[in-house]
CSV table of C-alpha atoms and ligand atoms in Angstrom, one decimal:
chain,number,residue,atom,x,y,z
A,1,MET,CA,-29.7,-12.9,10.7
A,2,SER,CA,-28.6,-13.1,7.2
A,3,ALA,CA,-25.4,-15.7,6.5
A,4,GLU,CA,-22.2,-13.8,5.7
A,5,PRO,CA,-20.3,-14.6,2.8
A,6,GLN,CA,-17.6,-16.9,3.3
A,7,THR,CA,-14.4,-16.1,2.4
A,8,ARG,CA,-11.4,-18.7,1.4
A,9,VAL,CA,-7.8,-18.5,2.8
A,10,LEU,CA,-5.6,-20.7,0.7
A,11,PRO,CA,-1.8,-21.0,0.6
A,12,ALA,CA,-0.4,-19.8,-2.5
A,13,ASP,CA,0.3,-23.1,-4.3
A,14,PRO,CA,-0.2,-22.9,-8.2
A,15,ASP,CA,-3.9,-24.7,-7.5
A,16,ALA,CA,-5.0,-21.4,-5.5
A,17,VAL,CA,-3.5,-18.9,-8.1
A,18,ARG,CA,-5.8,-20.8,-10.9
A,19,THR,CA,-8.9,-20.6,-8.4
A,20,ALA,CA,-7.8,-16.8,-8.0
A,21,ALA,CA,-7.8,-15.7,-11.3
A,22,ALA,CA,-11.0,-17.4,-12.0
A,23,CYS,CA,-12.9,-15.8,-9.3
A,24,LEU,CA,-11.6,-12.4,-10.8
A,25,THR,CA,-12.5,-13.3,-14.0
A,26,ALA,CA,-15.8,-13.8,-12.5
A,27,GLY,CA,-16.1,-10.3,-11.0
A,28,GLY,CA,-14.8,-11.7,-7.7
A,29,LEU,CA,-12.6,-9.8,-4.5
A,30,VAL,CA,-9.0,-11.6,-4.3
A,31,ALA,CA,-6.5,-10.5,-1.6
A,32,PHE,CA,-3.5,-11.3,-2.7
A,33,PRO,CA,0.8,-10.7,-1.4
A,34,THR,CA,3.2,-8.1,-2.7
A,35,GLU,CA,6.5,-7.4,-1.6
A,36,THR,CA,5.1,-3.9,0.0
A,37,VAL,CA,1.2,-5.3,1.6
A,38,TYR,CA,-1.5,-7.2,0.8
A,39,GLY,CA,-3.7,-5.8,-1.9
A,40,LEU,CA,-7.3,-6.7,-2.4
A,41,GLY,CA,-7.4,-7.4,-6.4
A,42,ALA,CA,-10.7,-7.1,-8.5
A,43,ASP,CA,-10.7,-6.6,-12.6
A,44,ALA,CA,-9.6,-3.4,-13.6
A,45,THR,CA,-11.7,-3.6,-16.9
A,46,GLN,CA,-15.3,-4.4,-15.1
A,47,GLY,CA,-16.9,-1.6,-13.6
A,48,GLU,CA,-19.4,-3.7,-11.4
A,49,ALA,CA,-16.2,-5.9,-9.4
A,50,VAL,CA,-14.1,-2.5,-8.9
A,51,ALA,CA,-17.7,-1.0,-7.2
A,52,ARG,CA,-18.1,-4.3,-4.9
A,53,LEU,CA,-14.5,-3.3,-4.3
A,54,TYR,CA,-15.2,0.0,-3.1
A,55,ALA,CA,-17.8,-1.4,-1.2
A,56,ALA,CA,-16.3,-4.0,0.6
A,57,LYS,CA,-13.1,-1.7,1.7
A,58,GLY,CA,-15.4,1.3,2.7
A,59,ARG,CA,-13.5,3.5,0.5
A,60,PRO,CA,-15.1,6.8,-1.2
A,61,ALA,CA,-15.2,6.0,-5.1
A,62,PHE,CA,-14.0,9.2,-6.0
A,63,ASN,CA,-9.8,7.9,-4.9
A,64,PRO,CA,-8.3,6.1,-7.6
A,65,LEU,CA,-7.0,2.8,-7.6
A,66,ILE,CA,-3.3,1.6,-8.6
A,67,SER,CA,-3.8,-1.0,-11.6
A,68,HIS,CA,-1.4,-4.1,-11.6
A,69,ILE,CA,0.1,-5.7,-14.5
A,70,PRO,CA,3.1,-8.2,-14.8
A,71,ASP,CA,5.4,-6.3,-17.0
A,72,LEU,CA,6.3,-3.3,-19.2
A,73,ALA,CA,4.7,-4.5,-22.1
A,74,ALA,CA,1.4,-4.6,-20.5
A,75,ALA,CA,1.4,-1.4,-19.0
A,76,ARG,CA,2.4,0.3,-22.2
A,77,ARG,CA,-0.8,-0.7,-23.4
A,78,LEU,CA,-2.8,1.4,-20.6
A,79,ALA,CA,-0.4,4.1,-20.6
A,80,ARG,CA,2.1,6.7,-22.4
A,81,PHE,CA,5.7,6.6,-21.2
A,82,ASN,CA,8.1,9.2,-21.7
A,83,ALA,CA,11.9,8.8,-21.8
A,84,GLU,CA,12.2,9.2,-17.9
A,85,ALA,CA,9.4,6.9,-17.5
A,86,GLU,CA,11.0,4.2,-19.3
A,87,LYS,CA,13.7,4.9,-16.9
A,88,LEU,CA,12.3,4.4,-13.8
A,89,ALA,CA,10.2,1.4,-15.2
A,90,ALA,CA,13.4,-0.2,-16.7
A,91,ALA,CA,15.5,0.5,-13.3
A,92,PHE,CA,12.9,-0.5,-10.7
A,93,TRP,CA,10.1,-2.9,-12.4
A,94,PRO,CA,9.4,-4.9,-11.0
A,95,GLY,CA,9.4,-3.8,-7.6
A,96,PRO,CA,8.0,-1.3,-5.0
A,97,LEU,CA,7.4,2.0,-7.5
A,98,THR,CA,4.0,2.8,-8.8
A,99,LEU,CA,4.1,6.0,-11.7
A,100,VAL,CA,1.2,7.8,-12.5
A,101,LEU,CA,1.2,8.5,-16.0
A,102,PRO,CA,-1.2,9.6,-19.0
A,103,LYS,CA,-3.8,7.3,-19.8
A,104,GLN,CA,-3.6,6.0,-23.5
A,105,PRO,CA,-7.1,6.5,-25.1
A,106,ASP,CA,-8.1,3.1,-25.5
A,107,CYS,CA,-6.9,2.0,-21.8
A,108,PRO,CA,-9.5,-0.5,-20.6
A,109,VAL,CA,-9.0,0.3,-17.2
A,110,SER,CA,-13.0,1.2,-15.9
A,111,ASP,CA,-13.2,5.0,-15.4
A,112,LEU,CA,-14.4,4.0,-11.8
A,113,ALA,CA,-11.0,2.8,-11.2
A,114,THR,CA,-9.0,6.0,-12.3
A,115,ALA,CA,-11.9,8.0,-11.0
A,116,GLY,CA,-12.4,9.9,-14.3
A,117,LEU,CA,-8.7,11.3,-14.7
A,118,ASP,CA,-6.6,10.9,-17.7
A,119,SER,CA,-3.8,9.9,-15.4
A,120,ILE,CA,-3.4,6.2,-14.5
A,121,ALA,CA,-1.0,4.7,-11.4
A,122,LEU,CA,0.8,1.4,-12.8
A,123,ARG,CA,2.4,-0.9,-11.1
A,124,VAL,CA,4.4,-4.6,-11.5
A,125,PRO,CA,4.8,-6.2,-8.1
A,126,ALA,CA,7.9,-8.3,-7.8
A,127,GLN,CA,6.3,-10.5,-5.4
A,128,ARG,CA,5.9,-14.3,-6.7
A,129,THR,CA,2.7,-15.0,-5.9
A,130,ALA,CA,1.3,-11.6,-7.2
A,131,ARG,CA,3.7,-12.2,-10.4
A,132,ALA,CA,1.7,-15.6,-10.7
A,133,LEU,CA,-1.7,-14.4,-10.3
A,134,LEU,CA,-1.2,-11.1,-12.7
A,135,GLU,CA,0.4,-13.5,-15.5
A,136,ALA,CA,-2.7,-16.1,-15.1
A,137,PHE,CA,-4.9,-13.5,-15.0
A,138,GLY,CA,-4.1,-12.0,-18.3
A,139,LYS,CA,-5.9,-8.3,-17.6
A,140,PRO,CA,-4.9,-5.6,-14.7
A,141,VAL,CA,-5.7,-5.7,-11.3
A,142,VAL,CA,-6.6,-2.8,-9.5
A,143,ALA,CA,-5.5,-3.2,-5.9
A,144,PRO,CA,-5.6,-1.1,-2.7
A,145,SER,CA,-4.5,-2.2,0.3
A,146,ALA,CA,-6.6,-4.7,2.0
A,147,ASN,CA,-7.7,-3.5,5.2
A,148,ARG,CA,-10.8,-1.3,5.7
A,149,SER,CA,-10.5,2.1,4.8
A,150,GLY,CA,-8.7,4.1,7.3
A,151,HIS,CA,-7.0,1.2,9.0
A,152,VAL,CA,-3.3,-0.2,8.9
A,153,SER,CA,-2.4,-1.4,5.8
A,154,PRO,CA,-2.2,-5.8,5.9
A,155,THR,CA,1.3,-7.3,6.2
A,156,ASP,CA,0.2,-10.7,6.4
A,157,ALA,CA,-2.6,-13.0,5.4
A,158,LYS,CA,-4.0,-12.6,9.1
A,159,HIS,CA,-4.5,-9.3,9.1
A,160,VAL,CA,-6.5,-9.4,5.8
A,161,LEU,CA,-9.1,-11.5,7.5
A,162,ALA,CA,-9.3,-9.8,10.7
A,163,ASP,CA,-10.5,-7.0,8.3
A,164,LEU,CA,-12.2,-8.3,5.6
A,165,ARG,CA,-13.4,-11.6,6.7
A,166,GLY,CA,-17.0,-12.1,5.2
A,167,ARG,CA,-16.6,-9.3,2.7
A,168,ILE,CA,-14.4,-10.8,-0.1
A,169,ASP,CA,-13.9,-14.0,-1.9
A,170,LEU,CA,-10.6,-15.4,-1.4
A,171,ILE,CA,-7.2,-14.8,0.4
A,172,LEU,CA,-3.7,-16.0,-1.1
A,173,ASP,CA,-1.9,-16.5,1.9
A,174,ASP,CA,2.1,-16.2,1.3
A,175,GLY,CA,3.3,-15.1,4.4
A,176,PRO,CA,4.3,-11.7,5.7
A,177,CYS,CA,5.0,-9.1,2.8
A,178,PRO,CA,8.9,-7.9,2.9
A,179,VAL,CA,9.1,-4.3,2.4
A,180,GLY,CA,6.1,-3.8,4.9
A,181,VAL,CA,5.1,-0.1,3.7
A,182,GLU,CA,2.8,0.6,0.5
A,183,SER,CA,4.8,1.5,-2.7
A,184,THR,CA,6.6,4.6,-3.8
A,185,ILE,CA,4.2,7.0,-5.9
A,186,VAL,CA,5.7,9.3,-8.6
A,187,ALA,CA,3.8,11.1,-10.9
A,188,LEU,CA,5.4,11.6,-14.3
A,189,LEU,CA,2.8,13.9,-15.9
A,190,GLY,CA,4.7,17.2,-15.9
A,191,GLU,CA,7.6,17.7,-13.6
A,192,PRO,CA,9.1,14.2,-11.8
A,193,THR,CA,6.8,14.8,-8.7
A,194,LEU,CA,7.1,12.5,-5.1
A,195,LEU,CA,3.0,11.9,-4.8
A,196,ARG,CA,3.8,9.1,-1.7
A,197,PRO,CA,7.3,8.0,-0.2
A,198,GLY,CA,7.0,4.1,-0.1
A,199,GLY,CA,8.9,0.7,-0.3
A,200,LEU,CA,11.5,2.5,-2.6
A,201,PRO,CA,13.6,5.4,-1.1
A,202,ARG,CA,13.7,9.1,-2.8
A,203,ALA,CA,17.6,8.4,-3.4
A,204,ASP,CA,17.3,5.7,-5.2
A,205,ILE,CA,14.6,7.3,-7.9
A,206,GLU,CA,16.6,10.9,-8.0
A,207,ARG,CA,19.7,9.4,-8.6
A,208,VAL,CA,18.3,7.1,-12.0
A,209,LEU,CA,16.7,10.8,-12.9
A,210,GLY,CA,19.6,13.1,-12.5
A,211,ARG,CA,17.1,15.4,-10.4
A,212,PRO,CA,15.3,16.0,-7.2
A,213,LEU,CA,11.9,14.8,-7.2
A,214,ALA,CA,9.2,17.8,-7.0
A,215,ARG,CA,6.6,17.8,-3.8
A,216,PRO,CA,3.1,17.3,-4.9
A,217,ASP,CA,0.7,20.6,-4.4
A,218,ARG,CA,-1.5,18.5,-2.5
A,219,ALA,CA,-0.4,15.4,-0.9
A,220,ILE,CA,-2.6,12.4,-1.9
A,221,ASP,CA,-4.8,10.4,0.8
A,222,GLU,CA,-6.9,7.3,-0.4
A,223,ASP,CA,-9.7,8.5,2.2
A,224,ALA,CA,-11.0,12.1,1.4
A,225,PRO,CA,-9.7,15.1,-0.8
A,226,ARG,CA,-7.6,17.3,1.5
A,227,ALA,CA,-6.4,20.7,2.0
A,228,PRO,CA,-2.9,21.6,1.7
A,229,GLY,CA,-1.2,21.4,5.0
A,230,MET,CA,-3.4,19.4,6.8
A,231,LEU,CA,-2.3,15.4,7.8
A,232,ALA,CA,-5.8,12.8,7.6
A,233,SER,CA,-5.8,10.4,10.0
A,234,HIS,CA,-4.8,7.0,7.7
A,235,TYR,CA,-3.2,3.9,8.6
A,236,ALA,CA,-4.1,4.2,11.8
A,237,PRO,CA,-4.3,1.8,14.9
A,238,LYS,CA,-7.1,2.5,17.8
A,239,ALA,CA,-4.6,3.9,20.2
A,240,ALA,CA,-3.5,7.4,20.1
A,241,VAL,CA,0.1,7.6,19.0
A,242,ARG,CA,2.7,9.9,20.0
A,243,LEU,CA,5.8,10.5,17.8
A,244,ASN,CA,9.5,11.3,19.1
A,245,ALA,CA,9.3,10.0,22.1
A,246,ASP,CA,12.7,9.1,23.7
A,247,ALA,CA,10.9,7.6,26.8
A,248,PRO,CA,7.5,6.4,27.6
A,249,ARG,CA,5.3,7.9,29.8
A,250,ASP,CA,2.8,6.4,32.7
A,251,GLY,CA,0.4,4.3,31.1
A,252,GLU,CA,1.9,4.7,27.6
A,253,ALA,CA,3.2,1.6,25.4
A,254,LEU,CA,6.4,1.9,23.9
A,255,LEU,CA,7.4,1.3,20.1
A,256,ALA,CA,10.5,1.3,20.2
A,257,PHE,CA,13.7,1.8,17.3
A,258,GLY,CA,17.3,0.8,18.1
A,259,PRO,CA,18.0,0.4,21.7
A,260,PRO,CA,15.5,0.9,23.9
A,261,PRO,CA,15.7,2.5,27.6
A,262,ALA,CA,14.9,0.6,30.5
A,263,PHE,CA,11.4,0.0,30.6
A,264,ALA,CA,8.9,-2.3,32.0
A,265,GLY,CA,5.4,-2.0,30.0
A,266,THR,CA,4.4,-2.7,27.0
A,267,MET,CA,7.2,-2.9,24.5
A,268,LEU,CA,7.7,-3.8,20.5
A,269,ASN,CA,10.7,-3.0,18.6
A,270,LEU,CA,10.7,-2.1,14.8
A,271,SER,CA,14.4,-2.6,15.2
A,272,PRO,CA,16.8,-3.4,17.8
A,273,THR,CA,20.2,-2.7,15.9
A,274,GLY,CA,18.4,0.1,14.1
A,275,ASP,CA,18.1,-1.1,11.0
A,276,LEU,CA,15.0,0.9,8.5
A,277,VAL,CA,14.5,-2.1,6.4
A,278,GLU,CA,13.3,-4.3,9.2
A,279,ALA,CA,11.4,-1.3,10.5
A,280,ALA,CA,9.8,-0.7,7.6
A,281,ALA,CA,8.5,-4.7,7.3
A,282,LYS,CA,7.6,-4.8,10.9
A,283,LEU,CA,5.9,-1.1,11.5
A,284,PHE,CA,1.9,-2.0,10.4
A,285,SER,CA,2.0,-5.6,12.0
A,286,HIS,CA,3.7,-4.2,15.3
A,287,LEU,CA,0.7,-1.2,15.4
A,288,ARG,CA,-1.4,-4.0,14.9
A,289,ARG,CA,-0.1,-6.0,18.1
A,290,LEU,CA,-0.4,-3.1,19.9
A,291,ASP,CA,-4.1,-2.5,19.1
A,292,ALA,CA,-4.6,-6.4,20.0
A,293,ALA,CA,-3.2,-5.9,23.3
A,294,GLY,CA,-5.5,-3.0,24.1
A,295,VAL,CA,-2.9,-0.4,24.7
A,296,ARG,CA,-4.6,3.0,25.1
A,297,ILE,CA,-1.4,5.2,23.9
A,298,ILE,CA,1.5,4.4,21.8
A,299,ALA,CA,5.1,6.4,22.3
A,300,VAL,CA,7.1,5.9,19.3
A,301,MET,CA,10.8,6.7,19.5
A,302,PRO,CA,12.3,8.6,16.9
A,303,VAL,CA,13.0,7.5,13.7
A,304,PRO,CA,15.5,8.8,11.1
A,305,ASN,CA,14.1,10.8,8.4
A,306,GLU,CA,16.3,9.2,5.6
A,307,GLY,CA,15.5,6.0,3.0
A,308,LEU,CA,13.0,4.2,4.0
A,309,GLY,CA,12.8,6.1,7.1
A,310,GLU,CA,10.9,8.9,5.2
A,311,ALA,CA,7.7,6.2,4.3
A,312,ILE,CA,8.0,5.0,7.8
A,313,ASN,CA,7.7,9.0,9.3
A,314,ASP,CA,4.8,9.5,7.0
A,315,ARG,CA,2.8,6.6,7.8
A,316,LEU,CA,3.4,7.3,11.7
A,317,ALA,CA,2.4,11.3,11.3
A,318,ARG,CA,-0.6,9.6,9.7
A,319,ALA,CA,-1.1,7.1,12.5
A,320,ALA,CA,-1.0,10.4,15.1
A,321,ALA,CA,-3.0,12.6,12.9
A,322,PRO,CA,-6.2,13.7,15.1
A,323,LYS,CA,-9.0,10.8,14.0
A,324,PRO,CA,-12.1,12.1,12.1
B,1,TXA,O1,2.0,-0.9,-2.2
B,1,TXA,C1,1.1,-0.5,-2.8
B,1,TXA,O2,0.8,0.4,-3.8
B,1,TXA,C2,-0.3,-1.4,-2.5
B,1,TXA,C3,0.1,-2.7,-3.3
B,1,TXA,C4,-1.5,-3.4,-2.9
B,1,TXA,O3,0.3,-2.8,-4.5
B,1,TXA,N1,-1.2,-0.2,-2.8
B,1,TXA,C5,-1.7,0.6,-2.5
B,1,TXA,O4,-2.9,1.5,-2.7
B,1,TXA,O5,-1.3,1.4,-1.6
B,1,TXA,P1,-4.0,2.2,-2.5
B,1,TXA,O6,-5.4,2.2,-3.2
B,1,TXA,O7,-3.9,2.0,-1.2
B,1,TXA,O8,-3.3,3.4,-2.5
B,1,TXA,C6,-3.1,4.2,-3.7
B,1,TXA,C7,-2.7,6.1,-4.1
B,1,TXA,C8,-3.7,6.3,-3.6
B,1,TXA,O9,-3.7,7.0,-2.4
B,1,TXA,C9,-4.7,7.1,-5.1
B,1,TXA,O10,-5.0,8.3,-4.5
B,1,TXA,C10,-2.9,7.1,-5.5
B,1,TXA,O11,-2.7,5.8,-5.2
B,1,TXA,N2,-3.8,7.3,-6.8
B,1,TXA,C11,-4.2,6.2,-7.8
B,1,TXA,N3,-4.3,6.7,-8.9
B,1,TXA,C12,-4.1,8.0,-9.3
B,1,TXA,C13,-3.7,8.7,-10.0
B,1,TXA,N4,-4.0,8.5,-11.7
B,1,TXA,N5,-3.2,10.6,-9.7
B,1,TXA,C14,-2.9,10.2,-8.6
B,1,TXA,N6,-3.0,9.7,-7.6
B,1,TXA,C15,-3.3,8.6,-7.5
B,2,MG,MG1,-4.3,1.8,1.8
């Protein structure tokens, strides 16, 4: 048997952040918290490090990654900002918004990370450890969610360890992620387009733009290019998922939202008070806990499709889609 490489887990203090920055410089893979989910970081400018990142996740290499930078000045070196991009960055960065913009001609991010596109996805996270790491490192960091490809995104350091132990160098542990679903992705290449609902509600973005966001011709998916209208299985627990369940059936576990029906079986509640912010923060960890409990079918109560509910329902629909 070959020895597995060690994955170190360090509490995210200033020493650990320096260690993590040095690890990135050496081409290593570092998982770190953001306000949305834990990301798996690599130096965006080192093609080899990016290739190792795809391999560690088991992610098809044609799907592009988000480059994370500490501020707008760093973002401008990578992409061109039009007036609407400026408005959104001013209103929502740092925060759970990713902008897809035209790449600068001299953008140093590896072509492997942008999958050879002439656009680039950029995000300025708000979480303190993410910010400290990006500032210490001084170069863009590509970071998909720090899970094996196709699994539920990690919102806690122990989720990262469960998926990637022995496959990555370091995990910075700074507790649970407060938002709990991935960033909202908006493309500003032509008409502003919502590519992925996420941690920033659509209505907030539309208010700042003063117009509605267009829908993409084709929704994005990290694991496979897919035909229009098809819902790929993704963000998937091992259990089968049944949506819009008013009550669980025999043999099902219940993922409740709001006041639950009387039920003696396995049940977790996304938010007993029906708070969508709380529900988003708990979504992925509850799915992981129900999987760990060995349940075969998860019945999910309806979640209203407003505010963060749009991202929650998007992830739930993917979790419920037929598995490949
Ligand atoms: O909250 C988040 O966004 C987390 C944290 C770690 O920042 N990251 C994340 O990354 O969710 P990932 O790789 O799981 O999802 C990034 C998505 C992918 O679906 C990818 O297809 C899309 O962004 N993307 C990246 N670059 C793109 C581009 N140039 N055009 C269109 N979509 C792009
Ligand atoms: Mg992901």
